[in-house]
PDB file of C-alpha atoms in Angstrom:
ATOM      1  CA  UNK V   1     -12.526   4.106   1.050  1.00 74.00           C
ATOM      2  CA  UNK V   2     -11.951   7.461  -0.518  1.00 84.00           C
ATOM      3  CA  UNK V   3     -15.058   9.586   0.404  1.00 84.00           C
ATOM      4  CA  UNK V   4     -13.557  12.946  -0.255  1.00 89.00           C
ATOM      5  CA  UNK V   5     -15.481  13.766  -3.520  1.00 92.00           C
ATOM      6  CA  UNK V   6     -18.917  12.610  -2.256  1.00 92.00           C
ATOM      7  CA  UNK V   7     -20.121  16.103  -1.101  1.00 94.00           C
ATOM      8  CA  UNK V   8     -18.966  17.658  -4.374  1.00 95.00           C
ATOM      9  CA  UNK V   9     -20.644  15.016  -6.509  1.00 95.00           C
ATOM     10  CA  UNK V  10     -23.971  15.308  -4.587  1.00 95.00           C
ATOM     11  CA  UNK V  11     -23.881  19.056  -4.769  1.00 96.00           C
ATOM     12  CA  UNK V  12     -23.154  19.135  -8.473  1.00 96.00           C
ATOM     13  CA  UNK V  13     -25.885  16.658  -9.296  1.00 96.00           C
ATOM     14  CA  UNK V  14     -28.430  18.625  -7.198  1.00 96.00           C
ATOM     15  CA  UNK V  15     -27.313  21.901  -8.881  1.00 96.00           C
ATOM     16  CA  UNK V  16     -27.683  20.375 -12.327  1.00 97.00           C
ATOM     17  CA  UNK V  17     -31.152  19.190 -11.591  1.00 97.00           C
ATOM     18  CA  UNK V  18     -32.084  22.567 -10.127  1.00 96.00           C
ATOM     19  CA  UNK V  19     -30.833  24.317 -13.247  1.00 96.00           C
ATOM     20  CA  UNK V  20     -32.686  22.021 -15.614  1.00 97.00           C
ATOM     21  CA  UNK V  21     -35.943  22.386 -13.610  1.00 96.00           C
ATOM     22  CA  UNK V  22     -35.533  26.214 -13.498  1.00 96.00           C
ATOM     23  CA  UNK V  23     -34.873  26.476 -17.202  1.00 95.00           C
ATOM     24  CA  UNK V  24     -37.942  24.296 -18.001  1.00 97.00           C
ATOM     25  CA  UNK V  25     -40.078  26.493 -15.755  1.00 96.00           C
ATOM     26  CA  UNK V  26     -38.611  29.607 -17.444  1.00 96.00           C
ATOM     27  CA  UNK V  27     -38.049  31.514 -14.190  1.00 96.00           C
ATOM     28  CA  UNK V  28     -36.550  34.870 -13.925  1.00 97.00           C
ATOM     29  CA  UNK V  29     -32.725  35.240 -13.419  1.00 96.00           C
ATOM     30  CA  UNK V  30     -33.039  36.452  -9.790  1.00 97.00           C
ATOM     31  CA  UNK V  31     -35.142  33.452  -8.836  1.00 96.00           C
ATOM     32  CA  UNK V  32     -32.881  31.115 -10.792  1.00 97.00           C
ATOM     33  CA  UNK V  33     -29.785  32.333  -8.922  1.00 97.00           C
ATOM     34  CA  UNK V  34     -31.509  32.252  -5.447  1.00 97.00           C
ATOM     35  CA  UNK V  35     -32.730  28.635  -6.113  1.00 96.00           C
ATOM     36  CA  UNK V  36     -29.343  27.552  -7.270  1.00 96.00           C
ATOM     37  CA  UNK V  37     -27.646  29.102  -4.260  1.00 97.00           C
ATOM     38  CA  UNK V  38     -30.033  27.491  -1.806  1.00 97.00           C
ATOM     39  CA  UNK V  39     -29.706  24.052  -3.450  1.00 97.00           C
ATOM     40  CA  UNK V  40     -25.951  24.256  -3.455  1.00 97.00           C
ATOM     41  CA  UNK V  41     -25.764  25.189   0.231  1.00 97.00           C
ATOM     42  CA  UNK V  42     -28.287  22.638   1.425  1.00 97.00           C
ATOM     43  CA  UNK V  43     -26.869  19.713  -0.640  1.00 97.00           C
ATOM     44  CA  UNK V  44     -23.238  20.579   0.198  1.00 96.00           C
ATOM     45  CA  UNK V  45     -24.258  20.385   3.878  1.00 97.00           C
ATOM     46  CA  UNK V  46     -26.110  17.035   3.357  1.00 96.00           C
ATOM     47  CA  UNK V  47     -23.156  15.680   1.402  1.00 95.00           C
ATOM     48  CA  UNK V  48     -20.791  16.501   4.146  1.00 95.00           C
ATOM     49  CA  UNK V  49     -22.962  14.811   6.728  1.00 96.00           C
ATOM     50  CA  UNK V  50     -23.191  11.647   4.419  1.00 95.00           C
ATOM     51  CA  UNK V  51     -19.355  11.738   4.069  1.00 94.00           C
ATOM     52  CA  UNK V  52     -18.836  11.867   7.813  1.00 94.00           C
ATOM     53  CA  UNK V  53     -21.308   8.955   8.328  1.00 93.00           C
ATOM     54  CA  UNK V  54     -19.537   6.866   5.673  1.00 91.00           C
ATOM     55  CA  UNK V  55     -16.045   7.623   7.141  1.00 90.00           C
ATOM     56  CA  UNK V  56     -17.178   6.578  10.609  1.00 89.00           C
ATOM     57  CA  UNK V  57     -18.843   3.343   9.340  1.00 87.00           C
ATOM     58  CA  UNK V  58     -15.901   2.314   7.210  1.00 81.00           C
ATOM     59  CA  UNK V  59     -13.470   3.069  10.078  1.00 80.00           C
ATOM     60  CA  UNK V  60     -15.402   0.780  12.377  1.00 76.00           C
ATOM     61  CA  UNK V  61     -15.604  -1.978   9.751  1.00 72.00           C
ATOM     62  CA  UNK V  62     -11.847  -2.133   9.113  1.00 65.00           C
ATOM     63  CA  UNK V  63      -9.925  -4.368  11.526  1.00 66.00           C
ATOM     64  CA  UNK V  64      -7.243  -2.623  13.539  1.00 67.00           C
ATOM     65  CA  UNK V  65      -3.695  -3.760  12.583  1.00 61.00           C
ATOM     66  CA  UNK V  66      -0.922  -3.662  15.106  1.00 66.00           C
ATOM     67  CA  UNK V  67       1.750  -0.988  14.537  1.00 67.00           C
ATOM     68  CA  UNK V  68       4.443  -3.515  13.766  1.00 69.00           C
ATOM     69  CA  UNK V  69       2.436  -5.047  10.913  1.00 70.00           C
ATOM     70  CA  UNK V  70       1.489  -1.632   9.531  1.00 68.00           C
ATOM     71  CA  UNK V  71       5.183  -0.537   9.532  1.00 71.00           C
ATOM     72  CA  UNK V  72       6.279  -3.777   7.853  1.00 71.00           C
ATOM     73  CA  UNK V  73       3.618  -3.308   5.187  1.00 73.00           C
ATOM     74  CA  UNK V  74       5.007   0.196   4.465  1.00 76.00           C
ATOM     75  CA  UNK V  75       8.662  -0.631   4.619  1.00 70.00           C
ATOM     76  CA  UNK V  76       9.480  -4.408   4.512  1.00 67.00           C
ATOM     77  CA  UNK V  77      13.185  -3.678   5.067  1.00 73.00           C
ATOM     78  CA  UNK V  78      12.437  -2.678   8.649  1.00 60.00           C
ATOM     79  CA  UNK V  79      12.041  -6.389   9.617  1.00 56.00           C
ATOM     80  CA  UNK V  80      15.292  -7.381   7.917  1.00 56.00           C
ATOM     81  CA  UNK V  81      17.274  -4.669   9.778  1.00 54.00           C
ATOM     82  CA  UNK V  82      15.773  -5.776  13.103  1.00 52.00           C
ATOM     83  CA  UNK V  83      16.761  -9.436  12.457  1.00 54.00           C
ATOM     84  CA  UNK V  84      20.385  -8.382  11.475  1.00 54.00           C
ATOM     85  CA  UNK V  85      20.648  -6.413  14.717  1.00 55.00           C
ATOM     86  CA  UNK V  86      19.554  -9.388  16.792  1.00 54.00           C
ATOM     87  CA  UNK V  87      21.967 -11.690  14.985  1.00 53.00           C
ATOM     88  CA  UNK V  88      24.926  -9.389  15.534  1.00 55.00           C
ATOM     89  CA  UNK V  89      24.142  -8.909  19.217  1.00 56.00           C
ATOM     90  CA  UNK V  90      24.462 -12.674  19.875  1.00 55.00           C
ATOM     91  CA  UNK V  91      28.220 -12.855  18.987  1.00 57.00           C
ATOM     92  CA  UNK V  92      30.092 -15.530  21.029  1.00 59.00           C
ATOM     93  CA  UNK V  93      32.106 -14.048  23.912  1.00 63.00           C
ATOM     94  CA  UNK V  94      35.669 -15.277  24.296  1.00 63.00           C
ATOM     95  CA  UNK V  95      36.527 -16.253  27.772  1.00 59.00           C
ATOM     96  CA  UNK V  96      39.573 -14.891  29.521  1.00 63.00           C
ATOM     97  CA  UNK V  97      40.589 -18.355  30.663  1.00 60.00           C
ATOM     98  CA  UNK V  98      41.672 -19.549  27.527  1.00 51.00           C
TER      99      UNK V  98
END
């Protein structure tokens, strides 16, 4: 699962809510900026922790695939080349007797 945008989404949502609340309360600009900065830092940290937890849990849920299967999924021609090499190495040997 792609968990890369999770910290950014959480941070932006928290910042938006903080901005709306600060505007409704009609706070001064310095207080507004201080609140926004604290909210962004705190929720970015929390989002990163959530991302790490999700990455770990999804990694343990996915079954481990052997390397041969993973390579064949990426490049299916690898198996064909291996089979051709095996077939060519089993050429009949001519005997010297006759």
